[in-house]
mmCIF file of C-alpha atoms in Angstrom:
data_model
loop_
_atom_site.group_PDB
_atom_site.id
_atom_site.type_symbol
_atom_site.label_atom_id
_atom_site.label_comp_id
_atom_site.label_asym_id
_atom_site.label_seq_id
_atom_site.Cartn_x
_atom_site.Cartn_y
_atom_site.Cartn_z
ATOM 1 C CA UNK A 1 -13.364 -7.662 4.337
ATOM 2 C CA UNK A 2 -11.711 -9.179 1.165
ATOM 3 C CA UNK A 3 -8.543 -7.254 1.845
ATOM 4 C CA UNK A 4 -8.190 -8.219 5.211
ATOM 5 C CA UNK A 5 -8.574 -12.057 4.315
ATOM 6 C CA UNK A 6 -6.039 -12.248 2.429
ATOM 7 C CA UNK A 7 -3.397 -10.578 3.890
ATOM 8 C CA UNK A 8 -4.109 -13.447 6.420
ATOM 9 C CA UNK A 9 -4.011 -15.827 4.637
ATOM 10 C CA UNK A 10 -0.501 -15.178 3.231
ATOM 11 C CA UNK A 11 1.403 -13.797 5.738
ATOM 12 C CA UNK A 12 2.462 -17.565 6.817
ATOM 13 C CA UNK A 13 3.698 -18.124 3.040
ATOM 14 C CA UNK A 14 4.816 -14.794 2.730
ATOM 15 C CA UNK A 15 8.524 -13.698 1.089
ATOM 16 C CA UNK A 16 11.227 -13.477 3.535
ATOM 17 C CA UNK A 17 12.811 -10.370 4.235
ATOM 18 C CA UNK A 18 15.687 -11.225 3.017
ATOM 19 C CA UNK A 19 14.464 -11.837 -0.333
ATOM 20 C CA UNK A 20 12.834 -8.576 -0.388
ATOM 21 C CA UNK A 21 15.522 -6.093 -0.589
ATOM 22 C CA UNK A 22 16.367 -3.117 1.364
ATOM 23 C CA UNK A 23 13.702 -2.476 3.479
ATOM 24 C CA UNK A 24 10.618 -0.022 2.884
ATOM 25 C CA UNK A 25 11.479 3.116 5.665
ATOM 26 C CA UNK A 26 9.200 5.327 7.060
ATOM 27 C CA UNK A 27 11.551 7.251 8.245
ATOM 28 C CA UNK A 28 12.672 8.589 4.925
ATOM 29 C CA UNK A 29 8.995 8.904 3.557
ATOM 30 C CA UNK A 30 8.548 13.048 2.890
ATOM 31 C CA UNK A 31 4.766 14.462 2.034
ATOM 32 C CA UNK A 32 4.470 14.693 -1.936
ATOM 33 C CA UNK A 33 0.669 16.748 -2.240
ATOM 34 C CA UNK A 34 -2.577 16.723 -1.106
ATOM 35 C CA UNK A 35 -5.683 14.669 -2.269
ATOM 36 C CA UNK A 36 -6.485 16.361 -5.916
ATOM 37 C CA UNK A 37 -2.915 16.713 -7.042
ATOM 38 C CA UNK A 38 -3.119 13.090 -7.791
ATOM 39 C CA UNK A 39 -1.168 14.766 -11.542
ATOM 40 C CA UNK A 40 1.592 15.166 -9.376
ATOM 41 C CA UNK A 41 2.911 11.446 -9.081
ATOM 42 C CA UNK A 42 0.365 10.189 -12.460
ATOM 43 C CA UNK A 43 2.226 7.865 -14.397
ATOM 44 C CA UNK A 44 5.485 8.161 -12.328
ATOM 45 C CA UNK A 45 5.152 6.032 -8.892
ATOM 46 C CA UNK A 46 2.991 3.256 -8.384
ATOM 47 C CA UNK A 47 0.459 3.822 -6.053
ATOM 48 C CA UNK A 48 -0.544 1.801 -3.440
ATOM 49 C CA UNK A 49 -3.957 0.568 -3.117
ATOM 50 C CA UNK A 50 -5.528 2.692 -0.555
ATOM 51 C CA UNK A 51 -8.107 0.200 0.623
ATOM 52 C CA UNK A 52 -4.882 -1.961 1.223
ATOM 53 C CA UNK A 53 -2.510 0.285 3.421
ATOM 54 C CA UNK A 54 -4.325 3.642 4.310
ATOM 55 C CA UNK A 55 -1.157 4.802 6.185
ATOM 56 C CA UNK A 56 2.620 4.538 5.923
ATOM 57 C CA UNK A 57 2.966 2.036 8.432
ATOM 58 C CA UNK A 58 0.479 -0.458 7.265
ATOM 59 C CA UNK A 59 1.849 -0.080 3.495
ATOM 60 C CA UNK A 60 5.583 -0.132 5.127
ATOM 61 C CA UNK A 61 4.601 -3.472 7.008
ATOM 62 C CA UNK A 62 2.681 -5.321 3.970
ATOM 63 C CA UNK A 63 5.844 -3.861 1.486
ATOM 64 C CA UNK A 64 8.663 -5.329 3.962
ATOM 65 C CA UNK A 65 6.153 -8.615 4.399
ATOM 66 C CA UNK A 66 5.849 -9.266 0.919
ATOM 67 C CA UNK A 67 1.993 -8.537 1.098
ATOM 68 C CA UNK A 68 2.250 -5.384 -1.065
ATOM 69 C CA UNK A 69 4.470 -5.707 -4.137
ATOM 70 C CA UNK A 70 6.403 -2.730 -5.409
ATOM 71 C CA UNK A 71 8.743 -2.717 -8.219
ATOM 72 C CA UNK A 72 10.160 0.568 -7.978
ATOM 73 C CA UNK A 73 13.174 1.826 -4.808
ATOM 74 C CA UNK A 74 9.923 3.703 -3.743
ATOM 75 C CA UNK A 75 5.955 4.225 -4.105
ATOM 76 C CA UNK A 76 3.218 6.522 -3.099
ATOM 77 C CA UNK A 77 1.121 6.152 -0.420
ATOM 78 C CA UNK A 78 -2.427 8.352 0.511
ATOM 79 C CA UNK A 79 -2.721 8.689 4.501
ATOM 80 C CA UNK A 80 -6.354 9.138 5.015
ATOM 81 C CA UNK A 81 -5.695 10.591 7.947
ATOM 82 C CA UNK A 82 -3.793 13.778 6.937
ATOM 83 C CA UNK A 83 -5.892 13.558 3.793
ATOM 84 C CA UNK A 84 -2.396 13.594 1.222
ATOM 85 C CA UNK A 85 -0.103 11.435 -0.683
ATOM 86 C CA UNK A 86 3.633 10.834 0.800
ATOM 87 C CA UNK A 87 6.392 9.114 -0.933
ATOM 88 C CA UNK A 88 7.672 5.681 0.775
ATOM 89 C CA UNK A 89 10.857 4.835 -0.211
ATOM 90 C CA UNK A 90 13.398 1.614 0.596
ATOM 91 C CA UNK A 91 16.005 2.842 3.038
ATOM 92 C CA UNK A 92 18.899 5.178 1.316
ATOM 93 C CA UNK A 93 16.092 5.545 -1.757
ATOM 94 C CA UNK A 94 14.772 9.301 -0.567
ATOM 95 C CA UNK A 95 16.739 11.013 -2.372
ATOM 96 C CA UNK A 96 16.240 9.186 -5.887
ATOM 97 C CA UNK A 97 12.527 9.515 -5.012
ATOM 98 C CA UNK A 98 12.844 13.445 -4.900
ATOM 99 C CA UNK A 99 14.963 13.848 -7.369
ATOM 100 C CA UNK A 100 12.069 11.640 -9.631
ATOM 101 C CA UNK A 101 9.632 13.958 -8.296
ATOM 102 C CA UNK A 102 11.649 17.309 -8.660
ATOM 103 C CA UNK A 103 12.356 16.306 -13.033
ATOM 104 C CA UNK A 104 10.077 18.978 -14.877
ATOM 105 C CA UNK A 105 7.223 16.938 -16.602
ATOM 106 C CA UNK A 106 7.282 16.297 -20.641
ATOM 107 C CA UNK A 107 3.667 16.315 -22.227
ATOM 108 C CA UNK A 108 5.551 13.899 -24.850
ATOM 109 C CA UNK A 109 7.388 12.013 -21.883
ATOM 110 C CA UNK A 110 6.384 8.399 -21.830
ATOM 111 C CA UNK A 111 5.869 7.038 -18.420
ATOM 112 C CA UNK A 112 7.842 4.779 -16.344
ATOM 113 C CA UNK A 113 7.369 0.924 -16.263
ATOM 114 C CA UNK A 114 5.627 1.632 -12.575
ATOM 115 C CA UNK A 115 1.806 2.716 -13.020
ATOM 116 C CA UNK A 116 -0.174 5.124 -10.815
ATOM 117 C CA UNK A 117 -3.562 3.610 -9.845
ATOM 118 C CA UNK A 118 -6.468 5.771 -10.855
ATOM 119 C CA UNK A 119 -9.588 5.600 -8.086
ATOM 120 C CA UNK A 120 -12.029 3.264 -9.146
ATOM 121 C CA UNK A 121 -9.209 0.817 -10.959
ATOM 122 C CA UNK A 122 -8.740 -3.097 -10.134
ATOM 123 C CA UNK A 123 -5.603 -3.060 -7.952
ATOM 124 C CA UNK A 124 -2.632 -4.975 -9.530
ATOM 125 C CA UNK A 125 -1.566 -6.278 -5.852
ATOM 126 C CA UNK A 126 -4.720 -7.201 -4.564
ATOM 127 C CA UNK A 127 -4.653 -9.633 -8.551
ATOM 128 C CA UNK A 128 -1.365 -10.543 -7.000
ATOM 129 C CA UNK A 129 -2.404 -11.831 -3.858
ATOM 130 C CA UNK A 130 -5.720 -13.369 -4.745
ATOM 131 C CA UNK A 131 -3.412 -15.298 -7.540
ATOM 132 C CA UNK A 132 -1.393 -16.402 -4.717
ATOM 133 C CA UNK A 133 -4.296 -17.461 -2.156
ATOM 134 C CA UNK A 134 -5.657 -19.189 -5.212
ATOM 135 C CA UNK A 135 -2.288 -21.312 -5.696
ATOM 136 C CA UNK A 136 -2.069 -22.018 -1.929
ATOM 137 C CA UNK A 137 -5.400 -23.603 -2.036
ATOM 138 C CA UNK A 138 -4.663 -25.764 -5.065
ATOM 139 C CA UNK A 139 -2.167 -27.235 -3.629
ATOM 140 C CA UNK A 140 0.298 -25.581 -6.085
#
């Protein structure tokens, strides 16, 4: 698998922690909706890729490895297994990411810098690794 691949083959050039940030805590995550009410967090929290991380603890582990790139205090994550979407945010950022989530939404409101994924669309991080693996090989 693609995915697979190249998490392996960066996590020896990986960030370090420290030059990550706070780090990405389940603990804090909270359940946002279920699979359908993908309006809910559309154009408000970046999503990450479910073929990726299909759980909080994989997308917590590639986030706080540098695998996954976020660049918001918190993303979105589907758990196939409980078939919904929960909110992951960087320890102390839970309640930022409710309060993001709790703003009434503006028709004429233009979104955020982060971008949801829609299903079916070329995943900015996987571009992001691949670009890396790429470099690596090069020599570069």
């Amino acid at each position: 698998h693609f995915c697979t691949a190249l998490r392996k083959g960066l996590s020896s050039e990986a960030p370090s922690v420290e030059d990550l940030g706070e780090p990405w805590c389940i603990e804090e995550a909270f359940r946002l909706c279920d699979v359908g009410d993908e309006d809910t967090f559309a154009g408000r929290a970046w999503l990450v890729d479910p073929d990726v991380a299909s759980s909080l603890q994989l997308a917590a582990d590639d986030l706080n490895h540098g695998i996954s790139l976020c660049p918001d205090n918190f993303c979105v994550v589907l758990c196939v297994e409980e078939d919904a979407y929960f909110v992951l945010p960087r320890k102390g950022c839970a309640a930022q990411a409710a309060e993001k989530f709790a703003e009434g939404r503006s028709p004429n409101r233009s979104p955020p810098s982060a971008r949801s994924i829609e299903p079916g669309a070329v995943v900015p991080q996987v571009w992001l690794v691949a670009r890396q693996l790429l470099a690596l090989t090069m020599g570069a």
